[in-house]
Tab-separated table of N, CA and C in Angstrom:
chain	number	residue	atom	x	y	z
A	1003	MET	N	107.595	169.693	71.844
A	1003	MET	CA	109.014	169.930	71.992
A	1003	MET	C	109.400	169.565	73.419
A	1004	THR	N	110.491	168.850	73.525
A	1004	THR	CA	110.949	168.457	74.847
A	1004	THR	C	111.661	169.625	75.523
A	1005	PHE	N	111.830	169.508	76.816
A	1005	PHE	CA	112.528	170.554	77.566
A	1005	PHE	C	113.966	170.715	77.062
A	1006	ARG	N	114.592	169.600	76.721
A	1006	ARG	CA	115.983	169.641	76.245
A	1006	ARG	C	116.082	170.422	74.930
A	1007	LEU	N	115.175	170.154	73.978
A	1007	LEU	CA	115.181	170.895	72.718
A	1007	LEU	C	114.870	172.373	72.951
A	1008	TYR	N	113.950	172.635	73.862
A	1008	TYR	CA	113.605	174.011	74.212
A	1008	TYR	C	114.848	174.757	74.705
A	1009	MET	N	115.604	174.121	75.593
A	1009	MET	CA	116.802	174.763	76.148
A	1009	MET	C	117.894	174.928	75.084
A	1010	VAL	N	118.066	173.938	74.235
A	1010	VAL	CA	119.070	174.041	73.166
A	1010	VAL	C	118.721	175.182	72.223
A	1011	GLN	N	117.444	175.334	71.905
A	1011	GLN	CA	117.056	176.434	71.025
A	1011	GLN	C	117.281	177.784	71.699
A	1012	ARG	N	116.997	177.891	72.970
A	1012	ARG	CA	117.221	179.158	73.681
A	1012	ARG	C	118.714	179.469	73.787
A	1013	ILE	N	119.530	178.459	74.035
A	1013	ILE	CA	120.983	178.672	74.114
A	1013	ILE	C	121.534	179.078	72.751
A	1014	SER	N	121.038	178.443	71.687
A	1014	SER	CA	121.497	178.844	70.350
A	1014	SER	C	121.091	180.287	70.054
A	1015	ALA	N	119.939	180.711	70.536
A	1015	ALA	CA	119.521	182.106	70.361
A	1015	ALA	C	120.455	183.051	71.124
A	1016	LEU	N	120.858	182.648	72.323
A	1016	LEU	CA	121.797	183.471	73.101
A	1016	LEU	C	123.147	183.590	72.403
A	1017	ILE	N	123.556	182.545	71.727
A	1017	ILE	CA	124.825	182.587	70.977
A	1017	ILE	C	124.664	183.458	69.736
A	1018	MET	N	123.524	183.327	69.064
A	1018	MET	CA	123.302	184.073	67.817
A	1018	MET	C	123.180	185.573	68.022
A	1019	ALA	N	122.568	186.009	69.101
A	1019	ALA	CA	122.270	187.436	69.286
A	1019	ALA	C	123.507	188.327	69.148
A	1020	PRO	N	124.593	188.089	69.897
A	1020	PRO	CA	125.752	188.963	69.713
A	1020	PRO	C	126.422	188.785	68.352
A	1021	LEU	N	126.339	187.581	67.782
A	1021	LEU	CA	126.936	187.358	66.463
A	1021	LEU	C	126.181	188.138	65.391
A	1022	VAL	N	124.856	188.192	65.495
A	1022	VAL	CA	124.064	188.972	64.541
A	1022	VAL	C	124.410	190.453	64.665
A	1023	LEU	N	124.482	190.943	65.895
A	1023	LEU	CA	124.820	192.358	66.096
A	1023	LEU	C	126.201	192.683	65.550
A	1024	MET	N	127.157	191.805	65.786
A	1024	MET	CA	128.515	192.027	65.267
A	1024	MET	C	128.512	191.994	63.739
A	1025	HIS	N	127.793	191.038	63.152
A	1025	HIS	CA	127.723	190.945	61.694
A	1025	HIS	C	127.120	192.217	61.098
A	1026	ILE	N	126.030	192.702	61.685
A	1026	ILE	CA	125.401	193.928	61.184
A	1026	ILE	C	126.347	195.112	61.326
A	1027	ALA	N	127.046	195.215	62.451
A	1027	ALA	CA	127.992	196.317	62.650
A	1027	ALA	C	129.122	196.263	61.623
A	1028	VAL	N	129.632	195.089	61.352
A	1028	VAL	CA	130.711	194.953	60.369
A	1028	VAL	C	130.206	195.315	58.978
A	1029	MET	N	128.986	194.891	58.631
A	1029	MET	CA	128.441	195.215	57.308
A	1029	MET	C	128.203	196.718	57.157
A	1030	ILE	N	127.711	197.355	58.199
A	1030	ILE	CA	127.514	198.814	58.142
A	1030	ILE	C	128.862	199.506	57.978
A	1031	TYR	N	129.869	199.070	58.717
A	1031	TYR	CA	131.209	199.639	58.595
A	1031	TYR	C	131.743	199.457	57.180
A	1032	ALA	N	131.567	198.262	56.612
A	1032	ALA	CA	132.087	197.980	55.276
A	1032	ALA	C	131.386	198.821	54.218
A	1033	ILE	N	130.071	198.960	54.339
A	1033	ILE	CA	129.320	199.719	53.342
A	1033	ILE	C	129.630	201.204	53.445
A	1034	GLN	N	129.690	201.731	54.667
A	1034	GLN	CA	129.982	203.153	54.828
A	1034	GLN	C	131.421	203.469	54.449
A	1035	GLY	N	132.307	202.495	54.617
A	1035	GLY	CA	133.694	202.686	54.231
A	1035	GLY	C	133.916	202.545	52.742
A	1036	GLY	N	132.893	202.118	52.014
A	1036	GLY	CA	132.997	201.995	50.575
A	1036	GLY	C	133.805	200.787	50.124
A	1037	LEU	N	133.883	199.771	50.966
A	1037	LEU	CA	134.647	198.586	50.591
A	1037	LEU	C	133.906	197.787	49.523
A	1038	SER	N	134.661	197.289	48.564
A	1038	SER	CA	134.066	196.428	47.542
A	1038	SER	C	134.073	194.989	48.036
A	1039	ALA	N	133.387	194.126	47.308
A	1039	ALA	CA	133.371	192.710	47.671
A	1039	ALA	C	134.781	192.128	47.638
A	1040	ALA	N	135.566	192.537	46.671
A	1040	ALA	CA	136.943	192.040	46.576
A	1040	ALA	C	137.782	192.477	47.775
A	1041	GLU	N	137.583	193.709	48.226
A	1041	GLU	CA	138.328	194.178	49.389
A	1041	GLU	C	137.900	193.452	50.659
A	1042	ILE	N	136.612	193.180	50.777
A	1042	ILE	CA	136.127	192.440	51.947
A	1042	ILE	C	136.711	191.032	51.939
A	1043	LEU	N	136.665	190.361	50.782
A	1043	LEU	CA	137.243	189.022	50.684
A	1043	LEU	C	138.747	189.048	50.938
A	1044	GLY	N	139.407	190.102	50.509
A	1044	GLY	CA	140.834	190.232	50.773
A	1044	GLY	C	141.144	190.288	52.259
A	1045	ARG	N	140.216	190.804	53.039
A	1045	ARG	CA	140.414	190.890	54.492
A	1045	ARG	C	139.971	189.630	55.224
A	1046	THR	N	139.018	188.885	54.662
A	1046	THR	CA	138.515	187.709	55.361
A	1046	THR	C	139.225	186.425	54.960
A	1047	GLN	N	139.760	186.361	53.751
A	1047	GLN	CA	140.403	185.127	53.295
A	1047	GLN	C	141.655	184.852	54.111
A	1048	GLY	N	141.754	183.622	54.585
A	1048	GLY	CA	142.905	183.202	55.374
A	1048	GLY	C	142.828	183.570	56.845
A	1049	SER	N	141.723	184.167	57.268
A	1049	SER	CA	141.592	184.599	58.653
A	1049	SER	C	140.919	183.519	59.495
A	1050	VAL	N	141.633	183.033	60.495
A	1050	VAL	CA	141.066	182.040	61.410
A	1050	VAL	C	139.968	182.680	62.255
A	1051	LEU	N	140.145	183.936	62.629
A	1051	LEU	CA	139.150	184.639	63.439
A	1051	LEU	C	137.801	184.701	62.723
A	1052	TRP	N	137.791	185.105	61.441
A	1052	TRP	CA	136.535	185.177	60.705
A	1052	TRP	C	135.960	183.788	60.470
A	1053	PHE	N	136.819	182.786	60.278
A	1053	PHE	CA	136.330	181.416	60.135
A	1053	PHE	C	135.614	180.969	61.408
A	1054	LEU	N	136.217	181.238	62.556
A	1054	LEU	CA	135.589	180.857	63.827
A	1054	LEU	C	134.302	181.640	64.068
A	1055	PHE	N	134.322	182.927	63.750
A	1055	PHE	CA	133.142	183.766	63.944
A	1055	PHE	C	131.973	183.261	63.103
A	1056	TYR	N	132.179	183.154	61.787
A	1056	TYR	CA	131.079	182.742	60.920
A	1056	TYR	C	130.776	181.253	61.044
A	1057	GLY	N	131.761	180.434	61.379
A	1057	GLY	CA	131.504	179.023	61.627
A	1057	GLY	C	130.596	178.829	62.831
A	1058	THR	N	130.875	179.562	63.911
A	1058	THR	CA	130.012	179.513	65.102
A	1058	THR	C	128.613	180.011	64.768
A	1059	PHE	N	128.554	181.066	63.978
A	1059	PHE	CA	127.282	181.630	63.556
A	1059	PHE	C	126.461	180.587	62.788
A	1060	VAL	N	127.088	179.904	61.846
A	1060	VAL	CA	126.397	178.897	61.030
A	1060	VAL	C	125.896	177.744	61.899
A	1061	VAL	N	126.722	177.284	62.816
A	1061	VAL	CA	126.308	176.170	63.680
A	1061	VAL	C	125.116	176.586	64.541
A	1062	ALA	N	125.186	177.766	65.144
A	1062	ALA	CA	124.086	178.228	66.003
A	1062	ALA	C	122.793	178.414	65.202
A	1063	VAL	N	122.892	179.024	64.032
A	1063	VAL	CA	121.700	179.243	63.200
A	1063	VAL	C	121.121	177.913	62.733
A	1064	SER	N	121.973	176.984	62.343
A	1064	SER	CA	121.491	175.686	61.857
A	1064	SER	C	120.735	174.934	62.943
A	1065	ILE	N	121.284	174.910	64.134
A	1065	ILE	CA	120.620	174.224	65.250
A	1065	ILE	C	119.298	174.907	65.580
A	1066	HIS	N	119.331	176.222	65.680
A	1066	HIS	CA	118.136	176.992	66.028
A	1066	HIS	C	117.034	176.784	64.984
A	1067	ALA	N	117.392	176.869	63.716
A	1067	ALA	CA	116.399	176.725	62.644
A	1067	ALA	C	115.853	175.306	62.571
A	1068	ALA	N	116.716	174.312	62.735
A	1068	ALA	CA	116.250	172.922	62.660
A	1068	ALA	C	115.247	172.610	63.773
A	1069	ILE	N	115.514	173.110	64.960
A	1069	ILE	CA	114.574	172.876	66.065
A	1069	ILE	C	113.265	173.628	65.822
A	1070	GLY	N	113.367	174.850	65.343
A	1070	GLY	CA	112.151	175.618	65.046
A	1070	GLY	C	111.322	174.980	63.947
A	1071	LEU	N	111.967	174.526	62.880
A	1071	LEU	CA	111.238	173.874	61.795
A	1071	LEU	C	110.688	172.519	62.225
A	1072	ARG	N	111.358	171.871	63.160
A	1072	ARG	CA	110.843	170.615	63.719
A	1072	ARG	C	109.496	170.872	64.394
A	1073	THR	N	109.410	171.955	65.129
A	1073	THR	CA	108.150	172.309	65.797
A	1073	THR	C	107.069	172.627	64.775
A	1074	VAL	N	107.423	173.364	63.735
A	1074	VAL	CA	106.450	173.699	62.693
A	1074	VAL	C	105.962	172.428	62.001
A	1075	LEU	N	106.882	171.527	61.664
A	1075	LEU	CA	106.494	170.270	61.018
A	1075	LEU	C	105.600	169.430	61.923
A	1076	SER	N	105.862	169.481	63.203
A	1076	SER	CA	105.040	168.729	64.143
A	1076	SER	C	103.622	169.286	64.223
A	1077	GLU	N	103.495	170.615	64.283
A	1077	GLU	CA	102.193	171.238	64.456
A	1077	GLU	C	101.396	171.327	63.164
A	1078	TRP	N	102.047	171.659	62.065
A	1078	TRP	CA	101.327	171.905	60.824
A	1078	TRP	C	101.246	170.687	59.920
A	1079	ALA	N	102.332	169.926	59.845
A	1079	ALA	CA	102.341	168.764	58.948
A	1079	ALA	C	101.923	167.489	59.672
A	1080	GLY	N	101.843	167.549	60.971
A	1080	GLY	CA	101.415	166.401	61.746
A	1080	GLY	C	102.434	165.276	61.828
A	1081	LEU	N	103.695	165.586	61.538
A	1081	LEU	CA	104.731	164.556	61.645
A	1081	LEU	C	104.965	164.205	63.106
A	1082	ARG	N	105.268	162.956	63.344
A	1082	ARG	CA	105.530	162.485	64.705
A	1082	ARG	C	106.656	161.466	64.683
A	1083	GLY	N	107.262	161.266	65.809
A	1083	GLY	CA	108.223	160.184	66.010
A	1083	GLY	C	109.432	160.234	65.103
A	1084	THR	N	109.736	159.106	64.491
A	1084	THR	CA	110.947	158.949	63.685
A	1084	THR	C	110.945	159.856	62.463
A	1085	ALA	N	109.804	160.010	61.819
A	1085	ALA	CA	109.722	160.874	60.636
A	1085	ALA	C	110.043	162.320	61.004
A	1086	LEU	N	109.536	162.768	62.127
A	1086	LEU	CA	109.799	164.136	62.585
A	1086	LEU	C	111.272	164.326	62.904
A	1087	ASN	N	111.848	163.387	63.623
A	1087	ASN	CA	113.269	163.488	63.971
A	1087	ASN	C	114.151	163.404	62.734
A	1088	ALA	N	113.810	162.525	61.788
A	1088	ALA	CA	114.593	162.396	60.557
A	1088	ALA	C	114.549	163.691	59.750
A	1089	ALA	N	113.379	164.311	59.671
A	1089	ALA	CA	113.255	165.579	58.950
A	1089	ALA	C	114.088	166.667	59.618
A	1090	ALA	N	114.054	166.724	60.944
A	1090	ALA	CA	114.835	167.740	61.668
A	1090	ALA	C	116.332	167.522	61.462
A	1091	TRP	N	116.777	166.267	61.521
A	1091	TRP	CA	118.201	165.982	61.301
A	1091	TRP	C	118.608	166.304	59.861
A	1092	ALA	N	117.735	166.019	58.905
A	1092	ALA	CA	118.040	166.331	57.504
A	1092	ALA	C	118.147	167.839	57.294
A	1093	ILE	N	117.248	168.589	57.898
A	1093	ILE	CA	117.299	170.050	57.800
A	1093	ILE	C	118.584	170.570	58.436
A	1094	LEU	N	118.930	170.052	59.597
A	1094	LEU	CA	120.161	170.459	60.268
A	1094	LEU	C	121.371	170.173	59.386
A	1095	ALA	N	121.439	168.970	58.824
A	1095	ALA	CA	122.578	168.608	57.974
A	1095	ALA	C	122.659	169.508	56.750
A	1096	LEU	N	121.522	169.776	56.099
A	1096	LEU	CA	121.506	170.633	54.918
A	1096	LEU	C	121.977	172.044	55.251
A	1097	LEU	N	121.468	172.602	56.331
A	1097	LEU	CA	121.868	173.956	56.726
A	1097	LEU	C	123.351	174.024	57.090
A	1098	LEU	N	123.842	173.012	57.787
A	1098	LEU	CA	125.263	172.989	58.135
A	1098	LEU	C	126.139	172.894	56.889
A	1099	ILE	N	125.763	172.025	55.967
A	1099	ILE	CA	126.567	171.863	54.746
A	1099	ILE	C	126.582	173.151	53.932
A	1100	LEU	N	125.418	173.729	53.689
A	1100	LEU	CA	125.352	174.963	52.901
A	1100	LEU	C	126.052	176.123	53.609
A	1101	GLY	N	125.829	176.240	54.905
A	1101	GLY	CA	126.447	177.328	55.658
A	1101	GLY	C	127.962	177.212	55.721
A	1102	MET	N	128.459	176.008	55.947
A	1102	MET	CA	129.918	175.848	56.030
A	1102	MET	C	130.572	176.022	54.666
A	1103	GLN	N	129.861	175.715	53.581
A	1103	GLN	CA	130.393	176.008	52.255
A	1103	GLN	C	130.542	177.517	52.064
A	1104	ALA	N	129.573	178.265	52.548
A	1104	ALA	CA	129.653	179.720	52.458
A	1104	ALA	C	130.798	180.252	53.310
A	1105	VAL	N	130.956	179.725	54.510
A	1105	VAL	CA	132.061	180.145	55.383
A	1105	VAL	C	133.395	179.828	54.715
A	1106	TYR	N	133.499	178.652	54.148
A	1106	TYR	CA	134.733	178.277	53.452
A	1106	TYR	C	134.997	179.219	52.279
A	1107	GLY	N	133.954	179.561	51.532
A	1107	GLY	CA	134.121	180.451	50.397
A	1107	GLY	C	134.597	181.842	50.791
A	1108	VAL	N	134.204	182.298	51.968
A	1108	VAL	CA	134.586	183.642	52.413
A	1108	VAL	C	135.953	183.650	53.095
A	1109	THR	N	136.312	182.560	53.762
A	1109	THR	CA	137.528	182.587	54.576
A	1109	THR	C	138.693	181.779	54.019
A	1110	ALA	N	138.460	180.878	53.074
A	1110	ALA	CA	139.551	180.050	52.561
A	1110	ALA	C	140.459	180.878	51.672
A	1111	THR	N	141.733	180.587	51.738
A	1111	THR	CA	142.675	181.259	50.853
A	1111	THR	C	142.637	180.568	49.508
A	1112	SER	N	143.001	181.298	48.500
A	1112	SER	CA	142.987	180.704	47.170
A	1112	SER	C	144.157	179.742	47.047
A	1113	SER	N	143.929	178.633	46.381
A	1113	SER	CA	144.977	177.629	46.225
A	1113	SER	C	145.833	177.904	45.014
A	1114	CYS	N	145.586	178.999	44.357
A	1114	CYS	CA	146.253	179.307	43.105
A	1114	CYS	C	147.353	180.331	43.334
A	1115	CYS	N	148.503	180.094	42.789
A	1115	CYS	CA	149.548	181.109	42.826
A	1115	CYS	C	150.077	181.293	41.417
A	1116	PRO	N	150.661	182.447	41.092
A	1116	PRO	CA	151.052	182.736	39.711
A	1116	PRO	C	152.025	181.718	39.115
A	1117	SER	N	152.868	181.116	39.924
A	1117	SER	CA	153.888	180.234	39.351
A	1117	SER	C	153.375	178.825	39.073
A	1118	THR	N	152.264	178.426	39.684
A	1118	THR	CA	151.841	177.031	39.539
A	1118	THR	C	150.499	176.848	38.872
A	1119	CYS	N	149.811	177.903	38.497
A	1119	CYS	CA	148.429	177.710	38.065
A	1119	CYS	C	148.227	177.796	36.572
A	1120	SER	N	149.264	177.902	35.771
A	1120	SER	CA	149.027	178.068	34.335
A	1120	SER	C	148.240	176.899	33.760
A	1121	ALA	N	148.541	175.685	34.180
A	1121	ALA	CA	147.773	174.529	33.689
A	1121	ALA	C	146.370	174.521	34.283
A	1122	ASP	N	146.255	174.920	35.552
A	1122	ASP	CA	144.941	174.942	36.189
A	1122	ASP	C	144.029	175.974	35.540
A	1123	CYS	N	144.588	177.128	35.177
A	1123	CYS	CA	143.761	178.187	34.601
A	1123	CYS	C	143.159	177.768	33.275
A	1124	ALA	N	143.847	176.905	32.544
A	1124	ALA	CA	143.302	176.440	31.269
A	1124	ALA	C	142.025	175.634	31.472
A	1125	LEU	N	141.859	175.059	32.661
A	1125	LEU	CA	140.668	174.280	32.943
A	1125	LEU	C	139.459	175.163	33.220
A	1126	TRP	N	139.691	176.396	33.646
A	1126	TRP	CA	138.589	177.301	33.975
A	1126	TRP	C	138.203	178.068	32.727
A	1127	ARG	N	136.941	178.023	32.367
A	1127	ARG	CA	136.496	178.661	31.133
A	1127	ARG	C	136.086	180.118	31.347
A	1128	TRP	N	136.020	180.571	32.565
A	1128	TRP	CA	135.600	181.941	32.810
A	1128	TRP	C	136.693	182.706	33.550
A	1129	ASN	N	137.284	183.634	32.912
A	1129	ASN	CA	138.142	184.642	33.550
A	1129	ASN	C	139.234	184.059	34.428
A	1130	GLY	N	139.787	182.935	34.085
A	1130	GLY	CA	140.902	182.378	34.844
A	1130	GLY	C	140.461	181.599	36.065
A	1131	CYS	N	141.417	181.198	36.865
A	1131	CYS	CA	141.139	180.400	38.057
A	1131	CYS	C	140.602	181.294	39.181
A	1132	PRO	N	140.050	180.716	40.229
A	1132	PRO	CA	139.486	181.536	41.315
A	1132	PRO	C	140.508	182.483	41.940
A	1133	GLY	N	141.743	182.033	42.065
A	1133	GLY	CA	142.770	182.891	42.649
A	1133	GLY	C	143.048	184.111	41.804
A	1134	HIS	N	143.109	183.920	40.495
A	1134	HIS	CA	143.345	185.059	39.605
A	1134	HIS	C	142.135	185.970	39.529
A	1135	ARG	N	140.922	185.397	39.578
A	1135	ARG	CA	139.727	186.243	39.588
A	1135	ARG	C	139.729	187.149	40.810
A	1136	ALA	N	140.031	186.593	41.978
A	1136	ALA	CA	140.047	187.395	43.202
A	1136	ALA	C	141.145	188.451	43.135
A	1137	ARG	N	142.308	188.066	42.618
A	1137	ARG	CA	143.417	189.005	42.495
A	1137	ARG	C	143.047	190.127	41.530
A	1138	LYS	N	142.412	189.762	40.398
A	1138	LYS	CA	142.011	190.758	39.405
A	1138	LYS	C	140.984	191.723	40.010
A	1139	LEU	N	140.017	191.197	40.773
A	1139	LEU	CA	139.022	192.063	41.406
A	1139	LEU	C	139.665	193.008	42.408
A	1140	ARG	N	140.644	192.509	43.160
A	1140	ARG	CA	141.328	193.382	44.119
A	1140	ARG	C	142.065	194.504	43.395
A	1141	LEU	N	142.705	194.173	42.278
A	1141	LEU	CA	143.424	195.196	41.525
A	1141	LEU	C	142.461	196.198	40.902
A	1142	GLN	N	141.348	195.709	40.363
A	1142	GLN	CA	140.362	196.609	39.771
A	1142	GLN	C	139.761	197.545	40.813
A	1143	ALA	N	139.628	197.072	42.035
A	1143	ALA	CA	139.047	197.903	43.087
A	1143	ALA	C	139.956	199.079	43.417
A	1144	ARG	N	141.258	198.920	43.193
A	1144	ARG	CA	142.204	199.999	43.495
A	1144	ARG	C	142.309	201.020	42.370
A	1145	LEU	N	141.859	200.657	41.157
A	1145	LEU	CA	141.936	201.561	40.025
A	1145	LEU	C	140.841	202.605	40.107
A	1146	PRO	N	141.116	203.805	39.630
A	1146	PRO	CA	140.058	204.817	39.618
A	1146	PRO	C	138.978	204.405	38.618
A	1147	PRO	N	137.749	204.838	38.841
A	1147	PRO	CA	136.675	204.460	37.913
A	1147	PRO	C	136.900	205.061	36.536
A	1148	ARG	N	136.502	204.337	35.517
A	1148	ARG	CA	136.655	204.815	34.139
A	1148	ARG	C	135.611	205.894	33.873
A	1149	ARG	N	136.030	206.973	33.268
A	1149	ARG	CA	135.134	208.090	32.945
A	1149	ARG	C	134.507	207.848	31.582
A	1150	TRP	N	133.379	208.514	31.325
A	1150	TRP	CA	132.652	208.285	30.091
A	1150	TRP	C	133.442	208.713	28.865
A	1151	TRP	N	134.355	209.675	29.022
A	1151	TRP	CA	135.102	210.160	27.874
A	1151	TRP	C	136.333	209.297	27.569
A	1152	GLN	N	136.673	208.388	28.493
A	1152	GLN	CA	137.818	207.528	28.250
A	1152	GLN	C	137.402	206.366	27.352
A	1153	ALA	N	138.328	205.927	26.544
A	1153	ALA	CA	138.048	204.837	25.606
A	1153	ALA	C	137.774	203.547	26.392
A	1154	SER	N	136.830	202.789	25.898
A	1154	SER	CA	136.547	201.510	26.526
A	1154	SER	C	137.135	200.396	25.678
A	1155	SER	N	137.450	199.317	26.320
A	1155	SER	CA	138.003	198.178	25.583
A	1155	SER	C	136.900	197.164	25.341
A	1156	PHE	N	136.729	196.788	24.108
A	1156	PHE	CA	135.704	195.812	23.752
A	1156	PHE	C	136.328	194.507	23.419
């Protein structure tokens, strides 16, 4: 590993450390507060702050992991030169793509609104369009839990 890669990995670790602590603190707060997944998504969707937070987190983790796996591939698999660099870049690209898809899924607002999605919902075979699913989950989270003696709908 070159000195430059060593420093980039250490800097990415410095960026990740407070982000990990903040993420853990937020998750503990959410779990102790009894928030459901729908309520959490209701708070994160459309938020630029959460997009920047988790986007930075994904970039730092992707860089850190790609450099670490590059070292492992060099020592254990015996890769060298162009093959080693290509593998590291491929790992970085894969992690960035998957991570940013997750960030988008948590922070993007739904493109569906009640007045325009009737045709779109017909295309979705499961429980309506994504916007209606999220809306339905948010509404269900506000309802009291069904008791065993209450009739169930089949």
